PDB file of C-alpha atoms in Angstrom:
ATOM      1  CA  MET A   1      11.193  10.957  -8.183  1.00  0.00           C
ATOM      2  CA  LEU A   2       8.179   9.818  -6.201  1.00  0.00           C
ATOM      3  CA  THR A   3       7.482  11.660  -2.957  1.00  0.00           C
ATOM      4  CA  ILE A   4       5.287  10.025  -0.309  1.00  0.00           C
ATOM      5  CA  ASP A   5       3.942  12.225   2.472  1.00  0.00           C
ATOM      6  CA  ILE A   6       2.374  10.684   5.582  1.00  0.00           C
ATOM      7  CA  ILE A   7       0.049  12.591   7.919  1.00  0.00           C
ATOM      8  CA  THR A   8      -0.201  10.851  11.300  1.00  0.00           C
ATOM      9  CA  ILE A   9      -0.441  11.474  15.037  1.00  0.00           C
ATOM     10  CA  PHE A  10       2.178   8.761  15.605  1.00  0.00           C
ATOM     11  CA  PRO A  11       5.188   9.680  13.431  1.00  0.00           C
ATOM     12  CA  LYS A  12       7.587   7.434  15.353  1.00  0.00           C
ATOM     13  CA  ILE A  13       5.790   4.364  13.977  1.00  0.00           C
ATOM     14  CA  PHE A  14       7.410   5.076  10.612  1.00  0.00           C
ATOM     15  CA  GLU A  15      10.993   5.526  11.837  1.00  0.00           C
ATOM     16  CA  TYR A  16      12.117   2.044  10.814  1.00  0.00           C
ATOM     17  CA  VAL A  17      10.126   1.698   7.595  1.00  0.00           C
ATOM     18  CA  ILE A  18      13.095   2.739   5.472  1.00  0.00           C
ATOM     19  CA  GLU A  19      15.701   0.646   7.277  1.00  0.00           C
ATOM     20  CA  PHE A  20      15.160  -2.833   5.833  1.00  0.00           C
ATOM     21  CA  GLY A  21      15.114  -4.857   2.622  1.00  0.00           C
ATOM     22  CA  VAL A  22      14.358  -3.529  -0.827  1.00  0.00           C
ATOM     23  CA  ILE A  23      12.537  -0.575   0.722  1.00  0.00           C
ATOM     24  CA  LYS A  24      15.857   0.614   2.135  1.00  0.00           C
ATOM     25  CA  GLU A  25      17.332   0.363  -1.366  1.00  0.00           C
ATOM     26  CA  ALA A  26      14.631   2.639  -2.754  1.00  0.00           C
ATOM     27  CA  PHE A  27      15.588   5.424  -0.361  1.00  0.00           C
ATOM     28  CA  SER A  28      19.345   4.753  -0.429  1.00  0.00           C
ATOM     29  CA  ASN A  29      19.323   5.074  -4.225  1.00  0.00           C
ATOM     30  CA  ASN A  30      17.171   8.219  -4.156  1.00  0.00           C
ATOM     31  CA  LEU A  31      14.317   6.541  -6.007  1.00  0.00           C
ATOM     32  CA  CYS A  32      11.785   7.895  -3.522  1.00  0.00           C
ATOM     33  CA  ARG A  33      11.423  10.498  -0.795  1.00  0.00           C
ATOM     34  CA  LEU A  34       9.385   9.876   2.370  1.00  0.00           C
ATOM     35  CA  ASN A  35       8.172  12.744   4.561  1.00  0.00           C
ATOM     36  CA  ILE A  36       6.387  12.146   7.869  1.00  0.00           C
ATOM     37  CA  TYR A  37       4.197  14.930   9.271  1.00  0.00           C
ATOM     38  CA  ASN A  38       2.875  15.036  12.821  1.00  0.00           C
ATOM     39  CA  LEU A  39      -0.755  16.122  12.576  1.00  0.00           C
ATOM     40  CA  ARG A  40      -0.525  17.835  15.968  1.00  0.00           C
ATOM     41  CA  ASP A  41       1.885  20.361  14.458  1.00  0.00           C
ATOM     42  CA  PHE A  42      -0.983  21.723  12.362  1.00  0.00           C
ATOM     43  CA  THR A  43      -3.725  22.057  14.967  1.00  0.00           C
ATOM     44  CA  LEU A  44      -4.751  25.492  16.208  1.00  0.00           C
ATOM     45  CA  ASP A  45      -5.751  24.042  19.570  1.00  0.00           C
ATOM     46  CA  LYS A  46      -3.389  25.179  22.327  1.00  0.00           C
ATOM     47  CA  HIS A  47      -3.444  21.692  23.842  1.00  0.00           C
ATOM     48  CA  LYS A  48      -2.575  20.111  20.456  1.00  0.00           C
ATOM     49  CA  LYS A  49      -5.904  18.293  20.306  1.00  0.00           C
ATOM     50  CA  VAL A  50      -6.849  16.842  16.929  1.00  0.00           C
ATOM     51  CA  ASP A  51     -10.134  15.165  17.917  1.00  0.00           C
ATOM     52  CA  ASP A  52     -13.522  16.026  19.389  1.00  0.00           C
ATOM     53  CA  ARG A  53     -16.865  14.469  20.287  1.00  0.00           C
ATOM     54  CA  PRO A  54     -19.158  13.469  17.387  1.00  0.00           C
ATOM     55  CA  TYR A  55     -22.196  15.570  16.589  1.00  0.00           C
ATOM     56  CA  GLY A  56     -25.356  13.581  17.222  1.00  0.00           C
ATOM     57  CA  GLY A  57     -23.710  11.578  19.983  1.00  0.00           C
ATOM     58  CA  GLY A  58     -22.081   8.188  19.871  1.00  0.00           C
ATOM     59  CA  PRO A  59     -18.969   6.456  21.165  1.00  0.00           C
ATOM     60  CA  GLY A  60     -15.411   7.583  20.720  1.00  0.00           C
ATOM     61  CA  MET A  61     -13.892  10.693  19.215  1.00  0.00           C
ATOM     62  CA  ILE A  62     -13.698  12.087  15.681  1.00  0.00           C
ATOM     63  CA  MET A  63     -10.584  13.625  14.117  1.00  0.00           C
ATOM     64  CA  THR A  64     -11.254  17.304  13.424  1.00  0.00           C
ATOM     65  CA  ALA A  65     -11.137  18.787   9.942  1.00  0.00           C
ATOM     66  CA  GLN A  66      -8.918  21.835  10.499  1.00  0.00           C
ATOM     67  CA  PRO A  67      -5.513  20.226  11.185  1.00  0.00           C
ATOM     68  CA  ILE A  68      -5.900  17.656   8.403  1.00  0.00           C
ATOM     69  CA  TYR A  69      -7.013  20.291   5.908  1.00  0.00           C
ATOM     70  CA  ASP A  70      -4.134  22.580   6.859  1.00  0.00           C
ATOM     71  CA  ALA A  71      -1.603  19.733   6.704  1.00  0.00           C
ATOM     72  CA  VAL A  72      -2.680  18.714   3.203  1.00  0.00           C
ATOM     73  CA  THR A  73      -2.695  22.348   2.053  1.00  0.00           C
ATOM     74  CA  PHE A  74       0.827  22.871   3.421  1.00  0.00           C
ATOM     75  CA  ILE A  75       2.168  19.700   1.782  1.00  0.00           C
ATOM     76  CA  LYS A  76       0.629  20.528  -1.590  1.00  0.00           C
ATOM     77  CA  SER A  77       2.110  24.017  -1.476  1.00  0.00           C
ATOM     78  CA  LYS A  78       5.526  22.665  -0.505  1.00  0.00           C
ATOM     79  CA  ASN A  79       5.632  19.979  -3.190  1.00  0.00           C
ATOM     80  CA  ASN A  80       4.223  22.250  -5.910  1.00  0.00           C
ATOM     81  CA  VAL A  81       3.308  19.412  -8.258  1.00  0.00           C
ATOM     82  CA  ILE A  82       2.499  21.124 -11.554  1.00  0.00           C
ATOM     83  CA  GLU A  83       0.589  18.249 -13.133  1.00  0.00           C
ATOM     84  CA  LYS A  84      -2.255  17.714 -10.685  1.00  0.00           C
ATOM     85  CA  GLU A  85      -2.980  14.247 -12.077  1.00  0.00           C
ATOM     86  CA  GLY A  86       0.433  13.237 -10.735  1.00  0.00           C
ATOM     87  CA  GLN A  87      -0.606  13.931  -7.140  1.00  0.00           C
ATOM     88  CA  LYS A  88      -3.196  12.050  -5.090  1.00  0.00           C
ATOM     89  CA  VAL A  89      -4.442  12.475  -1.528  1.00  0.00           C
ATOM     90  CA  LEU A  90      -5.395   9.119  -0.034  1.00  0.00           C
ATOM     91  CA  LEU A  91      -7.469   8.461   3.060  1.00  0.00           C
ATOM     92  CA  LEU A  92      -7.114   5.008   4.600  1.00  0.00           C
ATOM     93  CA  SER A  93     -10.585   3.903   5.609  1.00  0.00           C
ATOM     94  CA  PRO A  94     -12.663   0.694   5.890  1.00  0.00           C
ATOM     95  CA  LYS A  95     -15.143   2.457   3.600  1.00  0.00           C
ATOM     96  CA  GLY A  96     -12.573   2.783   0.830  1.00  0.00           C
ATOM     97  CA  GLU A  97     -11.930   0.898  -2.381  1.00  0.00           C
ATOM     98  CA  ARG A  98     -10.094  -2.389  -1.845  1.00  0.00           C
ATOM     99  CA  LEU A  99      -6.368  -2.046  -2.506  1.00  0.00           C
ATOM    100  CA  THR A 100      -5.227  -4.174  -5.449  1.00  0.00           C
ATOM    101  CA  GLN A 101      -2.015  -4.789  -7.341  1.00  0.00           C
ATOM    102  CA  ALA A 102      -3.415  -2.732 -10.204  1.00  0.00           C
ATOM    103  CA  LYS A 103      -3.972   0.200  -7.853  1.00  0.00           C
ATOM    104  CA  LEU A 104      -0.416  -0.112  -6.509  1.00  0.00           C
ATOM    105  CA  LYS A 105       0.895   0.003 -10.084  1.00  0.00           C
ATOM    106  CA  TYR A 106      -1.111   3.145 -10.727  1.00  0.00           C
ATOM    107  CA  LEU A 107       0.151   4.794  -7.535  1.00  0.00           C
ATOM    108  CA  SER A 108       3.769   3.908  -8.366  1.00  0.00           C
ATOM    109  CA  GLY A 109       3.489   6.061 -11.481  1.00  0.00           C
ATOM    110  CA  LEU A 110       2.555   9.231  -9.595  1.00  0.00           C
ATOM    111  CA  LYS A 111       4.814  12.100  -8.583  1.00  0.00           C
ATOM    112  CA  ASN A 112       3.336  12.584  -5.120  1.00  0.00           C
ATOM    113  CA  ILE A 113       1.184  10.489  -2.783  1.00  0.00           C
ATOM    114  CA  ILE A 114      -0.212  12.132   0.353  1.00  0.00           C
ATOM    115  CA  ILE A 115      -1.579   9.586   2.835  1.00  0.00           C
ATOM    116  CA  ILE A 116      -3.880  10.554   5.702  1.00  0.00           C
ATOM    117  CA  CYS A 117      -3.770   8.055   8.580  1.00  0.00           C
ATOM    118  CA  GLY A 118      -7.058   8.123  10.438  1.00  0.00           C
ATOM    119  CA  ARG A 119      -7.508   7.268  14.119  1.00  0.00           C
ATOM    120  CA  TYR A 120     -10.240   7.046  16.751  1.00  0.00           C
ATOM    121  CA  GLU A 121     -13.769   6.580  15.325  1.00  0.00           C
ATOM    122  CA  GLY A 122     -12.909   8.256  12.035  1.00  0.00           C
ATOM    123  CA  ILE A 123     -12.427  11.728  10.595  1.00  0.00           C
ATOM    124  CA  ASP A 124     -14.778  14.632   9.955  1.00  0.00           C
ATOM    125  CA  GLU A 125     -16.525  13.907   6.632  1.00  0.00           C
ATOM    126  CA  ARG A 126     -15.728  17.396   5.388  1.00  0.00           C
ATOM    127  CA  VAL A 127     -12.071  16.393   5.058  1.00  0.00           C
ATOM    128  CA  THR A 128     -13.101  13.775   2.510  1.00  0.00           C
ATOM    129  CA  GLU A 129     -15.199  16.297   0.626  1.00  0.00           C
ATOM    130  CA  LEU A 130     -12.519  18.991   0.577  1.00  0.00           C
ATOM    131  CA  VAL A 131      -9.126  17.336   0.082  1.00  0.00           C
ATOM    132  CA  VAL A 132      -9.341  13.556  -0.381  1.00  0.00           C
ATOM    133  CA  ASP A 133      -9.007  12.137  -3.901  1.00  0.00           C
ATOM    134  CA  GLU A 134      -9.456   8.470  -3.041  1.00  0.00           C
ATOM    135  CA  GLU A 135     -10.357   6.351  -0.019  1.00  0.00           C
ATOM    136  CA  LEU A 136      -8.516   3.029   0.176  1.00  0.00           C
ATOM    137  CA  SER A 137      -8.929  -0.066   2.351  1.00  0.00           C
ATOM    138  CA  ILE A 138      -6.569  -3.019   2.709  1.00  0.00           C
ATOM    139  CA  GLY A 139      -9.349  -5.397   3.764  1.00  0.00           C
ATOM    140  CA  ASP A 140     -12.731  -5.906   5.353  1.00  0.00           C
ATOM    141  CA  TYR A 141     -11.586  -5.582   8.944  1.00  0.00           C
ATOM    142  CA  VAL A 142     -10.933  -2.769  11.397  1.00  0.00           C
ATOM    143  CA  LEU A 143      -7.516  -1.670  12.694  1.00  0.00           C
ATOM    144  CA  THR A 144      -6.688   0.899  15.356  1.00  0.00           C
ATOM    145  CA  GLY A 145      -5.464   3.382  12.769  1.00  0.00           C
ATOM    146  CA  GLY A 146      -4.251   4.003   9.252  1.00  0.00           C
ATOM    147  CA  GLU A 147      -0.531   3.684   9.961  1.00  0.00           C
ATOM    148  CA  ILE A 148      -0.193  -0.033   9.209  1.00  0.00           C
ATOM    149  CA  PRO A 149      -2.236   0.238   5.992  1.00  0.00           C
ATOM    150  CA  ALA A 150       0.010   3.172   5.031  1.00  0.00           C
ATOM    151  CA  MET A 151       3.048   0.922   5.443  1.00  0.00           C
ATOM    152  CA  VAL A 152       1.372  -1.650   3.201  1.00  0.00           C
ATOM    153  CA  ILE A 153       0.966   0.986   0.505  1.00  0.00           C
ATOM    154  CA  ILE A 154       4.552   2.201   0.915  1.00  0.00           C
ATOM    155  CA  ASP A 155       5.917  -1.331   0.596  1.00  0.00           C
ATOM    156  CA  GLY A 156       3.646  -2.263  -2.302  1.00  0.00           C
ATOM    157  CA  VAL A 157       4.349   0.911  -4.263  1.00  0.00           C
ATOM    158  CA  LEU A 158       8.096   1.199  -3.731  1.00  0.00           C
ATOM    159  CA  ARG A 159       8.917  -2.329  -4.849  1.00  0.00           C
ATOM    160  CA  LEU A 160       7.302  -1.497  -8.195  1.00  0.00           C
ATOM    161  CA  LEU A 161       9.640   1.423  -8.844  1.00  0.00           C
ATOM    162  CA  PRO A 162      12.303   0.684 -11.491  1.00  0.00           C
ATOM    163  CA  GLY A 163      15.571  -0.331  -9.838  1.00  0.00           C
ATOM    164  CA  VAL A 164      14.129  -1.392  -6.471  1.00  0.00           C
ATOM    165  CA  VAL A 165      13.575  -5.102  -7.097  1.00  0.00           C
ATOM    166  CA  GLY A 166      16.595  -6.734  -8.716  1.00  0.00           C
ATOM    167  CA  LYS A 167      14.994  -8.272 -11.800  1.00  0.00           C
ATOM    168  CA  SER A 168      11.861  -7.098 -13.573  1.00  0.00           C
ATOM    169  CA  GLU A 169      11.045 -10.755 -14.207  1.00  0.00           C
ATOM    170  CA  SER A 170      10.601 -11.189 -10.463  1.00  0.00           C
ATOM    171  CA  LEU A 171       7.754  -8.685 -10.511  1.00  0.00           C
ATOM    172  CA  GLU A 172       6.156 -10.065 -13.654  1.00  0.00           C
ATOM    173  CA  CYS A 173       5.949 -13.584 -12.231  1.00  0.00           C
ATOM    174  CA  GLU A 174       4.434 -12.670  -8.875  1.00  0.00           C
ATOM    175  CA  SER A 175       0.939 -13.358  -7.624  1.00  0.00           C
ATOM    176  CA  PHE A 176      -1.769 -10.982  -8.905  1.00  0.00           C
ATOM    177  CA  GLU A 177       0.386  -9.567 -11.708  1.00  0.00           C
ATOM    178  CA  ASN A 178      -1.732 -11.373 -14.310  1.00  0.00           C
ATOM    179  CA  ASN A 179      -4.850 -11.912 -12.199  1.00  0.00           C
ATOM    180  CA  LEU A 180      -3.371 -15.250 -11.147  1.00  0.00           C
ATOM    181  CA  LEU A 181      -1.858 -16.523  -7.930  1.00  0.00           C
ATOM    182  CA  ASP A 182       1.755 -17.607  -8.112  1.00  0.00           C
ATOM    183  CA  HIS A 183       2.577 -21.269  -8.647  1.00  0.00           C
ATOM    184  CA  PRO A 184       4.153 -23.347  -5.824  1.00  0.00           C
ATOM    185  CA  GLN A 185       7.886 -22.743  -5.344  1.00  0.00           C
ATOM    186  CA  TYR A 186      10.582 -25.186  -4.219  1.00  0.00           C
ATOM    187  CA  THR A 187      14.308 -25.111  -3.498  1.00  0.00           C
ATOM    188  CA  ARG A 188      16.963 -27.501  -2.144  1.00  0.00           C
ATOM    189  CA  PRO A 189      16.925 -30.193  -0.850  1.00  0.00           C
ATOM    190  CA  PRO A 190      14.924 -32.302  -3.345  1.00  0.00           C
ATOM    191  CA  ILE A 191      13.392 -34.336  -0.485  1.00  0.00           C
ATOM    192  CA  PHE A 192      12.413 -32.902   2.916  1.00  0.00           C
ATOM    193  CA  LYS A 193      10.590 -34.895   5.595  1.00  0.00           C
ATOM    194  CA  GLY A 194       9.568 -37.372   2.927  1.00  0.00           C
ATOM    195  CA  LEU A 195       8.088 -34.722   0.632  1.00  0.00           C
ATOM    196  CA  LYS A 196       9.609 -34.567  -2.856  1.00  0.00           C
ATOM    197  CA  VAL A 197       9.965 -31.700  -5.259  1.00  0.00           C
ATOM    198  CA  PRO A 198       7.754 -32.421  -8.318  1.00  0.00           C
ATOM    199  CA  ASP A 199       9.744 -34.348 -10.905  1.00  0.00           C
ATOM    200  CA  VAL A 200       8.980 -31.885 -13.675  1.00  0.00           C
ATOM    201  CA  LEU A 201      10.908 -29.142 -11.857  1.00  0.00           C
ATOM    202  CA  LEU A 202      13.988 -31.349 -11.772  1.00  0.00           C
ATOM    203  CA  SER A 203      13.682 -32.449 -15.403  1.00  0.00           C
ATOM    204  CA  GLY A 204      15.413 -29.501 -17.037  1.00  0.00           C
ATOM    205  CA  ASN A 205      12.616 -29.392 -19.638  1.00  0.00           C
ATOM    206  CA  HIS A 206      11.678 -25.718 -19.523  1.00  0.00           C
ATOM    207  CA  VAL A 207       8.662 -26.085 -21.791  1.00  0.00           C
ATOM    208  CA  ASN A 208       7.120 -28.671 -19.476  1.00  0.00           C
ATOM    209  CA  ILE A 209       8.130 -26.648 -16.415  1.00  0.00           C
ATOM    210  CA  GLU A 210       6.339 -23.589 -17.776  1.00  0.00           C
ATOM    211  CA  LYS A 211       3.233 -25.639 -18.577  1.00  0.00           C
ATOM    212  CA  TRP A 212       3.239 -27.075 -15.037  1.00  0.00           C
ATOM    213  CA  ARG A 213       3.625 -23.650 -13.475  1.00  0.00           C
ATOM    214  CA  LYS A 214       0.820 -22.157 -15.543  1.00  0.00           C
ATOM    215  CA  LYS A 215      -1.526 -25.029 -14.706  1.00  0.00           C
ATOM    216  CA  LYS A 216      -0.754 -24.763 -10.994  1.00  0.00           C
ATOM    217  CA  SER A 217      -1.346 -21.009 -11.086  1.00  0.00           C
ATOM    218  CA  LEU A 218      -4.716 -21.524 -12.749  1.00  0.00           C
ATOM    219  CA  ASP A 219      -5.703 -24.325 -10.371  1.00  0.00           C
ATOM    220  CA  LEU A 220      -4.717 -22.361  -7.257  1.00  0.00           C
ATOM    221  CA  THR A 221      -6.491 -19.232  -8.443  1.00  0.00           C
ATOM    222  CA  LYS A 222      -9.671 -21.140  -9.262  1.00  0.00           C
ATOM    223  CA  GLU A 223      -9.620 -22.841  -5.854  1.00  0.00           C
ATOM    224  CA  ARG A 224      -8.618 -19.935  -3.605  1.00  0.00           C
ATOM    225  CA  LYS A 225      -9.484 -16.737  -5.500  1.00  0.00           C
ATOM    226  CA  PRO A 226     -12.387 -17.587  -7.825  1.00  0.00           C
ATOM    227  CA  ASP A 227     -13.122 -13.890  -8.373  1.00  0.00           C
ATOM    228  CA  LEU A 228      -9.665 -13.448  -9.910  1.00  0.00           C
ATOM    229  CA  PHE A 229     -10.081 -16.634 -11.929  1.00  0.00           C
ATOM    230  CA  ASP A 230     -13.323 -15.334 -13.412  1.00  0.00           C
ATOM    231  CA  LYS A 231     -11.545 -12.151 -14.506  1.00  0.00           C
ATOM    232  CA  LYS A 232      -8.799 -14.201 -16.138  1.00  0.00           C
ATOM    233  CA  ILE A 233     -11.149 -16.291 -18.228  1.00  0.00           C
TER     234      ILE A 233
END
């Protein structure tokens, strides 16, 4: 069973993550375990501080190394993952590798994911050197902290676990699964506000439907995600 451990200074943000949709099913069916750790519980500072001023000057505060290091050490000891390749410590950072569907697939096959949620102006670089296996980013923009990106990873990983999403075909046909965007989707009614569902989808000819869907996927990918299209061809 996959165990996901979150290190954060705002644990309450995650209280409702497991309460909705297919994510709820993952936890209800014991397909995954989620542990939330308050970073302040690991600091040696009597005032529970986890940040300090940056050396060299500059704006804002930097998260200190000690509580993060101790939190990761505690979690690793508690989980006792024998095969170290099955455990990864992730730091969510704008400097990290861009999160992709392929990366989510890889993460879903692990035994343990430990996610460090940064805050303020960043974390002491020595944390990265000592305990972080990979830095990940969900996009080229800046958020107030790593909690929302952590939720993105939780959602993206859990829905790939066997038994979470109803049909495996649903996963196989989704955008990015084959380096292609998904084709346009339609449902009832056949006409809405003067816009009709493409005739081919109403024809019952599954060969032609599949050809149409593949062409639309290729066209959309070429138009909107040319980098993915180049990988496909």
